[in-house]
Each structure stands twice: as structure tokens, then as C-alpha cells.
Coordinates of C-alpha atoms in Angstrom, one line a residue:
M5 CA -4.1 -93.8 -96.4
K6 CA -5.4 -90.4 -97.5
R7 CA -7.9 -92.0 -99.9
F8 CA -9.2 -94.2 -97.1
S9 CA -9.8 -91.3 -94.8
S10 CA -11.7 -89.5 -97.6
I11 CA -14.0 -92.4 -98.1
A12 CA -14.4 -92.6 -94.3
V13 CA -15.6 -89.0 -94.3
L14 CA -18.1 -89.8 -97.1
A15 CA -19.3 -92.9 -95.4
A16 CA -20.0 -91.0 -92.2
A17 CA -21.9 -88.4 -94.2
L18 CA -24.0 -91.1 -96.0
L19 CA -25.0 -92.6 -92.6
V20 CA -26.7 -89.2 -92.0
G21 CA -28.3 -89.0 -95.3
G22 CA -27.8 -92.0 -97.6
S23 CA -31.2 -92.6 -99.1
V24 CA -30.7 -90.0 -101.9
W25 CA -27.4 -91.7 -102.9
A26 CA -29.0 -95.1 -103.1
A27 CA -32.1 -93.9 -104.9
D28 CA -30.3 -91.8 -107.5
A29 CA -27.5 -94.3 -108.0
D30 CA -30.2 -96.8 -109.2
K31 CA -31.4 -94.3 -111.8
S32 CA -28.0 -93.3 -113.0
D33 CA -27.1 -93.6 -116.7
K34 CA -25.7 -97.1 -117.5
K35 CA -22.6 -95.5 -119.0
V36 CA -21.8 -94.0 -115.7
K37 CA -22.2 -97.3 -113.9
D38 CA -20.0 -99.2 -116.4
L39 CA -16.9 -97.0 -115.6
S40 CA -14.3 -98.8 -113.6
F41 CA -13.2 -97.7 -110.2
G42 CA -10.2 -95.3 -110.2
S43 CA -10.1 -95.1 -114.0
L44 CA -9.3 -91.3 -114.0
K45 CA -6.5 -89.4 -112.3
T46 CA -4.7 -86.1 -112.5
A47 CA -1.8 -86.0 -115.0
S48 CA 1.6 -85.8 -113.3
T49 CA 3.6 -82.7 -113.8
A50 CA 5.9 -84.5 -116.2
E51 CA 3.1 -86.0 -118.2
A52 CA 1.3 -82.6 -118.4
K53 CA 4.5 -80.8 -119.4
E54 CA 5.1 -83.2 -122.2
L55 CA 1.6 -82.8 -123.5
A56 CA 1.8 -79.0 -123.2
A57 CA 5.2 -78.9 -125.0
S58 CA 3.8 -81.1 -127.8
W59 CA 0.8 -78.8 -128.3
L60 CA 3.0 -75.7 -128.2
K61 CA 5.2 -77.1 -130.9
S62 CA 2.1 -77.9 -133.0
A63 CA 1.0 -74.3 -132.6
G64 CA 4.4 -73.2 -134.0
K65 CA 5.4 -71.5 -130.8
T66 CA 8.6 -73.0 -129.5
D67 CA 11.8 -70.9 -129.8
E68 CA 10.3 -67.5 -128.8
T69 CA 8.3 -69.0 -125.9
K70 CA 10.9 -71.4 -124.5
A71 CA 12.1 -69.2 -121.6
A72 CA 8.5 -68.4 -120.6
F73 CA 7.5 -72.0 -120.9
D74 CA 10.3 -73.2 -118.7
A75 CA 9.4 -70.5 -116.1
I76 CA 5.8 -71.7 -116.0
W77 CA 6.8 -75.3 -115.4
A78 CA 9.5 -74.5 -112.9
D79 CA 7.0 -73.1 -110.4
D80 CA 6.4 -75.8 -107.8
D81 CA 3.5 -73.8 -106.1
T82 CA 1.3 -73.9 -109.2
S83 CA -1.2 -76.7 -109.9
V84 CA -1.0 -78.8 -113.1
L85 CA -4.1 -77.2 -114.5
D86 CA -2.8 -73.7 -113.9
K87 CA 0.5 -74.5 -115.6
V88 CA -1.3 -76.0 -118.6
T89 CA -3.6 -72.9 -118.7
A90 CA -0.7 -70.6 -118.6
T91 CA 0.9 -72.5 -121.5
L92 CA -2.3 -72.3 -123.5
C93 CA -2.3 -68.5 -123.0
L94 CA 1.3 -68.5 -124.1
G95 CA 0.6 -70.2 -127.3
S96 CA -2.8 -69.0 -128.2
E97 CA -3.8 -65.3 -128.2
P98 CA -7.5 -66.1 -128.6
A99 CA -7.3 -68.4 -125.5
K100 CA -5.5 -65.7 -123.5
K101 CA -8.1 -63.1 -124.5
L102 CA -11.0 -65.4 -123.7
L103 CA -9.8 -66.2 -120.2
A104 CA -8.8 -62.6 -119.5
E105 CA -12.4 -61.5 -120.2
V106 CA -14.2 -64.2 -118.2
R107 CA -11.8 -63.6 -115.2
D108 CA -12.5 -59.9 -115.2
P109 CA -15.4 -59.2 -112.7
K110 CA -16.1 -56.0 -114.5
T111 CA -17.0 -57.7 -117.8
S112 CA -20.5 -59.0 -118.4
A113 CA -21.1 -62.6 -117.7
P114 CA -20.9 -64.8 -120.8
T115 CA -24.3 -66.0 -122.0
E116 CA -23.2 -68.9 -124.1
V117 CA -20.2 -71.3 -124.7
P118 CA -17.5 -69.5 -126.7
G119 CA -17.3 -70.7 -130.3
M120 CA -13.7 -72.0 -130.0
L121 CA -14.7 -74.3 -127.2
K122 CA -17.3 -76.0 -129.5
D123 CA -15.0 -76.1 -132.5
N124 CA -14.0 -79.7 -133.2
K125 CA -11.3 -78.6 -135.6
I126 CA -9.3 -77.0 -132.7
H127 CA -6.5 -79.1 -131.2
P128 CA -8.2 -81.4 -128.6
F129 CA -5.6 -80.6 -125.9
L130 CA -6.3 -76.8 -126.3
R131 CA -10.0 -77.2 -126.5
A132 CA -10.6 -79.5 -123.6
N133 CA -8.3 -77.8 -121.1
L134 CA -9.3 -74.3 -122.1
A135 CA -12.9 -75.4 -121.5
L136 CA -12.0 -76.6 -118.0
A137 CA -10.1 -73.3 -117.3
F138 CA -13.0 -71.3 -118.6
A139 CA -15.5 -73.3 -116.5
K140 CA -13.4 -72.7 -113.4
A141 CA -13.4 -69.0 -114.0
C142 CA -17.1 -69.0 -114.5
S143 CA -17.7 -71.0 -111.3
E144 CA -15.6 -68.5 -109.3
R145 CA -18.1 -65.8 -110.6
R146 CA -21.1 -68.1 -109.9
I147 CA -21.9 -68.3 -113.6
Y148 CA -23.0 -71.8 -113.2
E149 CA -25.0 -72.2 -116.5
E150 CA -22.0 -71.6 -118.8
S151 CA -19.6 -73.4 -116.4
R152 CA -21.6 -76.6 -116.9
D153 CA -22.2 -76.0 -120.6
C154 CA -18.5 -75.7 -121.2
L155 CA -17.7 -78.9 -119.3
I156 CA -20.3 -81.0 -121.1
A157 CA -18.8 -79.8 -124.4
V158 CA -15.8 -81.9 -123.6
K159 CA -15.1 -85.0 -121.5
A160 CA -13.4 -85.7 -118.2
E161 CA -11.0 -88.1 -119.9
Q162 CA -9.7 -85.3 -122.2
V163 CA -8.4 -82.9 -119.4
V164 CA -5.3 -83.0 -117.3
D165 CA -7.4 -82.7 -114.1
P166 CA -10.5 -84.9 -114.3
G167 CA -11.2 -84.5 -110.6
Q168 CA -11.5 -80.8 -110.9
Y169 CA -13.7 -81.3 -114.0
L170 CA -16.2 -83.5 -112.2
F171 CA -16.1 -81.3 -109.0
L172 CA -16.9 -78.1 -110.9
K173 CA -19.6 -79.9 -112.8
A174 CA -21.2 -81.2 -109.6
V175 CA -21.0 -77.7 -108.0
A176 CA -22.7 -76.2 -111.0
E177 CA -25.5 -78.8 -111.1
H178 CA -26.1 -78.6 -107.3
S179 CA -26.3 -74.8 -107.6
L180 CA -28.7 -75.1 -110.5
I181 CA -30.9 -77.5 -108.5
M182 CA -30.2 -80.4 -110.9
R183 CA -30.3 -83.1 -108.3
K184 CA -30.0 -86.2 -110.6
E185 CA -27.1 -84.7 -112.6
A186 CA -25.3 -83.5 -109.5
T187 CA -25.6 -87.0 -107.9
E188 CA -24.2 -88.7 -111.0
S189 CA -21.2 -86.2 -111.2
I190 CA -20.5 -86.8 -107.5
Q191 CA -20.7 -90.5 -108.0
R192 CA -18.1 -90.3 -110.8
L193 CA -15.9 -88.1 -108.8
L194 CA -15.8 -90.5 -105.9
E195 CA -15.7 -93.8 -107.7
D196 CA -13.7 -93.0 -110.8
V197 CA -11.1 -90.4 -109.9
A198 CA -8.3 -92.2 -108.1
D199 CA -6.8 -89.1 -106.5
S200 CA -9.7 -86.9 -105.5
P201 CA -8.5 -84.2 -103.1
E202 CA -9.8 -84.4 -99.6
R203 CA -11.6 -81.1 -100.0
Y204 CA -13.5 -82.3 -103.0
V205 CA -14.7 -85.4 -101.2
T206 CA -15.8 -83.4 -98.2
V207 CA -17.7 -80.9 -100.2
A208 CA -19.2 -83.7 -102.3
A209 CA -20.5 -85.3 -99.0
L210 CA -22.0 -82.0 -97.9
M211 CA -23.8 -81.7 -101.2
I212 CA -25.2 -85.2 -100.9
I213 CA -26.5 -84.4 -97.4
D214 CA -28.0 -81.2 -98.6
M215 CA -29.8 -82.8 -101.5
E216 CA -31.1 -85.5 -99.0
Q217 CA -33.2 -82.7 -97.5
W218 CA -34.6 -81.4 -100.8
K219 CA -38.4 -81.8 -101.2
D220 CA -40.4 -80.6 -104.2
K221 CA -42.3 -77.4 -103.8
D222 CA -41.7 -76.9 -100.0
L223 CA -40.3 -73.8 -98.4
G224 CA -36.7 -75.0 -99.1
W225 CA -37.6 -75.3 -102.8
I226 CA -38.8 -71.7 -102.8
E227 CA -35.6 -70.5 -101.0
R228 CA -33.4 -72.3 -103.5
K229 CA -35.4 -70.8 -106.4
M230 CA -35.1 -67.4 -104.8
G231 CA -31.4 -67.9 -104.4
N232 CA -31.1 -68.7 -108.0
V233 CA -33.0 -65.6 -109.0
E234 CA -30.8 -63.4 -106.8
R235 CA -27.7 -64.9 -108.4
R236 CA -29.0 -64.3 -111.9
L237 CA -29.9 -60.7 -111.0
D238 CA -26.4 -60.2 -109.6
L239 CA -25.2 -61.3 -113.1
A240 CA -27.6 -58.8 -114.7
R241 CA -29.7 -61.7 -116.1
G242 CA -33.2 -60.4 -115.6
G243 CA -34.6 -61.7 -118.8
K244 CA -37.3 -64.3 -119.6
K245 CA -35.6 -67.2 -117.9
T246 CA -35.3 -65.3 -114.6
Q247 CA -38.9 -64.0 -115.0
D248 CA -40.1 -67.6 -115.5
I249 CA -38.4 -68.6 -112.2
E250 CA -40.0 -65.7 -110.5
K251 CA -43.4 -66.8 -111.8
Q252 CA -42.8 -70.3 -110.3
I253 CA -42.0 -68.7 -107.0
V254 CA -45.1 -66.5 -107.0
M255 CA -47.4 -69.4 -108.0
R256 CA -46.0 -71.6 -105.2
L257 CA -46.3 -68.9 -102.7
D258 CA -49.9 -68.4 -103.7
E259 CA -50.5 -72.2 -103.3
L260 CA -48.9 -72.2 -99.8
I261 CA -51.0 -69.3 -98.7
K262 CA -54.2 -70.9 -99.9
E263 CA -53.2 -74.2 -98.2
K264 CA -52.7 -72.3 -95.0
E265 CA -56.1 -70.6 -95.3
N266 CA -57.7 -73.9 -95.9
Q267 CA -56.0 -75.3 -92.8
Q268 CA -57.2 -72.4 -90.7
K269 CA -60.8 -72.8 -92.0
G270 CA -60.6 -76.5 -91.2
S271 CA -59.5 -75.9 -87.7
G272 CA -62.4 -73.5 -87.1
G273 CA -60.4 -70.3 -87.3
G274 CA -62.2 -69.0 -90.4
G275 CA -65.3 -67.9 -88.6
G276 CA -68.8 -69.4 -88.2
G277 CA -72.4 -68.3 -88.3
G278 CA -72.1 -66.2 -85.1
G279 CA -68.5 -65.0 -85.5
N280 CA -69.1 -61.4 -86.6
G281 CA -69.4 -60.1 -83.0
G282 CA -73.1 -59.2 -83.3
N283 CA -72.7 -57.0 -86.4
C284 CA -74.9 -57.2 -89.5
P285 CA -74.5 -60.3 -91.6
D286 CA -71.9 -58.8 -94.0
G287 CA -69.7 -57.7 -91.1
G288 CA -70.3 -54.0 -91.8
E289 CA -67.3 -51.8 -91.0
K290 CA -65.9 -54.5 -88.6
S291 CA -65.0 -56.8 -91.6
D292 CA -61.3 -57.0 -90.6
A293 CA -61.9 -57.6 -86.9
P294 CA -61.0 -61.0 -85.4
G295 CA -63.6 -63.6 -86.3
S296 CA -65.0 -61.7 -89.2
T297 CA -66.2 -63.7 -92.2
K298 CA -66.2 -60.9 -94.8
T299 CA -63.5 -61.3 -97.4
P300 CA -61.8 -58.0 -98.4
T301 CA -62.7 -57.0 -101.9
T302 CA -59.5 -55.0 -102.6
G303 CA -55.9 -56.0 -102.9
K304 CA -53.0 -56.1 -100.5
K305 CA -53.8 -52.7 -98.8
D306 CA -57.1 -54.1 -97.4
S307 CA -55.5 -57.3 -96.1
T308 CA -55.1 -56.6 -92.4
P309 CA -54.0 -58.7 -89.4
G310 CA -56.7 -61.1 -88.3
G311 CA -58.6 -61.0 -91.6
T312 CA -59.8 -64.2 -93.2
E313 CA -57.2 -64.0 -96.0
G314 CA -54.8 -65.4 -93.4
P315 CA -51.7 -63.9 -91.9
G316 CA -49.5 -62.4 -94.6
A317 CA -51.8 -63.6 -97.4
I318 CA -51.3 -61.9 -100.7
D319 CA -53.0 -63.2 -103.8
H320 CA -51.2 -64.2 -107.0
K321 CA -52.1 -61.0 -108.8
S322 CA -50.9 -58.8 -105.9
M323 CA -47.6 -60.7 -105.6
K324 CA -46.9 -60.1 -109.3
E325 CA -47.8 -56.5 -109.1
L326 CA -45.5 -56.1 -106.1
T327 CA -42.6 -57.7 -107.9
A328 CA -43.1 -55.4 -111.0
S329 CA -43.5 -52.2 -109.0
W330 CA -41.0 -52.8 -106.3
G331 CA -38.4 -50.3 -107.6
K332 CA -41.1 -47.6 -107.7
L333 CA -42.3 -47.9 -104.1
P334 CA -41.1 -45.5 -101.4
A335 CA -39.0 -47.1 -98.6
K336 CA -41.9 -47.0 -96.1
E337 CA -44.3 -48.8 -98.5
R338 CA -41.6 -51.4 -99.3
A339 CA -41.2 -52.1 -95.6
S340 CA -45.0 -52.3 -95.1
A341 CA -45.3 -54.7 -98.1
I342 CA -42.6 -57.0 -96.8
A343 CA -44.1 -57.1 -93.3
E344 CA -47.5 -57.9 -94.8
L345 CA -46.1 -60.6 -97.0
T346 CA -43.9 -62.4 -94.4
R347 CA -46.1 -62.2 -91.4
D348 CA -46.0 -65.5 -89.4
M349 CA -43.6 -67.1 -91.9
P350 CA -40.5 -69.0 -90.6
P351 CA -37.5 -66.6 -90.0
S352 CA -35.4 -68.2 -92.7
F353 CA -38.2 -67.9 -95.2
R354 CA -38.8 -64.3 -94.2
E355 CA -35.1 -63.5 -94.7
A356 CA -35.1 -65.2 -98.1
I357 CA -38.1 -63.1 -99.2
E358 CA -36.5 -59.9 -97.9
T359 CA -33.3 -60.7 -99.7
Y360 CA -35.2 -61.6 -102.9
F361 CA -37.0 -58.2 -103.1
K362 CA -33.8 -56.4 -102.1
K363 CA -32.1 -57.9 -105.2
I364 CA -35.1 -57.0 -107.3
G365 CA -34.9 -53.4 -106.0
E366 CA -31.2 -53.2 -107.1
T367 CA -32.2 -53.9 -110.7
Q368 CA -35.0 -51.3 -110.7
P369 CA -34.7 -47.6 -110.4
D370 CA -35.4 -46.3 -106.9
R371 CA -38.1 -43.8 -106.1
P372 CA -37.1 -41.0 -103.7

């Protein structure tokens, strides 16, 4: 009955935004399509305990850990995955250390999949379920790149909680703007996991609806890119990859500004032959008055309201310079630059840009 209500929630969501599902399902990998409905399910407590005990025995940790093992599995308020994870920490000091580090918010975010999670010589029960536990810890810290990389290093069929595996993978892919991959992971979660929790199904439906609204290179695309930059800066990842994303944002902002300028010119707002208010042909000192056709020759400081650069227009070079020098600007100049950049933009877009530069400022030394 619970499963039926979950599918009902999903069906209602798909009525709102179902075209993405249909379109991406057609493009899905054949291997995903061939999986049978309900072929995966969470291991029962008894099954998982037996597997964990068998692994612990193979690790040579039985007599000295028996009391602790029994206490772990006697806790009825702990999930199967958490019990397995605790057992792994009990029997493997490297696993315990690995999870302790990634769970500590004071430690640096991992930048690659730990070696033991890629080592095929390690016991498969340890490797697969440790990868899932590690991915979960990464996801809680919004370290989505390594969360996904750890998951794809193993398979859903190898872990005690395949539903959580596919859910975490979908969340990471959605957050990393990997639409096709996220759709496939959600499809597997809903079609192949027999006991998906209600909350997983609900969030999966929300992700589908959200992805339905995605369009390439629109304002939403820019906001998502900016959000990704903010997240990476929060994780102290201001390297080349983050800089490349910033360049994509700057280039698209520049394109949107030029598109707006062209629209204004096309509607007659760019000034005509007699639009300089009777001044000399080059506009003289009235170049930035309404109707002027003179284009400012300097950068952002000369771009003023009503000028033909268009409201809030900053060229590509100025935008890059602003990003690079943000931390060196006094507070008043920062406020002025933001006002100039976001003039006449939608409120949500303006807020995203302000947050974006705020995050950049946090990674650069402030100027008094």
C-alpha cells in the first residue's frame, strides 16, 4: 500500500512535468532499461548481520569484538547501513580513520576517491559498503563530485542499501547539473528498488520537476552554475575547474547583455539621427544623456544609466576584471559595482549575482 502511494505521488508530479522523463528515458542506456522491476531491495537486518559477521571473521576480528558487534546489532533505532558501517569501523582501522576524516567538517574536502575504495583486492563487502558510507558523508558536506565518484566505483547490487546508493547518486548528479545521468539514476531508483522509502520517491519527483524547467544557457542555467561555484568556494576549491565555470558564467552574461542591447536597438531605443538632443554629432559632453548615440570609450565606470551600453551592461573584460579584483575593492565600490551589474535584472538573478560575488569576496583578502 505504501509503495502504491509513492508511485501516486510520482505520477502526480509527472503530470506537472513529464516530458523530461519521457525524453530522457528514451535515451537511457540499454543496460538500465533491461533491469527488471523491483530487482533490488534493502538487505534485512538478519541478512546484513550475517554478511557483516562473515566479513568480520574473514578480517580476523571475532573474539575481541564480539561484545561491541552484538551491541551494534542490538540497536533497533539504527539503519542497516549504519550498523554495517559501524561493523566496518570495528573491524578495519583504515576504514574507521577514513570515515572519521570525511565526517569531520574541519577537515579539507577530499579531492579524489580514496585508494582503498578503488582497490579490487579488498574484500568486496568492505569496499562496496564503505564506498556507500563515504559517499553519504560526502553528500552531507555537499562534496558531490567525490560522492558520485565513490558510488560509480562500485555497484548498487553490491551494497546493503541499493535505494540509498541510487538516491545519493541522483542527488549528486542533479546538483552537478548532470541531467541525463540524474534521470537514469532516478529511473533505476523508482523502477528497480522494491522498497524505496517515501522520502526518496518524493525528492526524486521534485528533482524531475526541477529538471523539466532546465533550459540551456538561460538565466536559470547561470544561477545553477553560480550555485555550483559558490559550493566549490565553500569547499575551498577555487582552482582551474572553478575558474572555468566562472568563465562560462562571464561569457554567458556578456552574451545576454549583448542580446538585450540588440533588442533595445531593434525597438528604437538605441537612438537615431536626431536623438542627441541638438548637441554636436558626437554627443559632446551629453554622451550619457537619454537618447545619446555615443558609446562610452572607457570601462564600467563610464557606463551610466541611460547610456547605449544598456542597463547594467558590463563587457566581458570588465566582468573578468571585477571578478579578479573583487577582494581588493572597498565596500562602497563593491556596492556600486553590484548595482551597476544587476540593474534591471530579475530579482532572483540579482540575488544570485550578489551571493556569487559575496562568496568570491570570502576567498579573497578584504581591503579596509
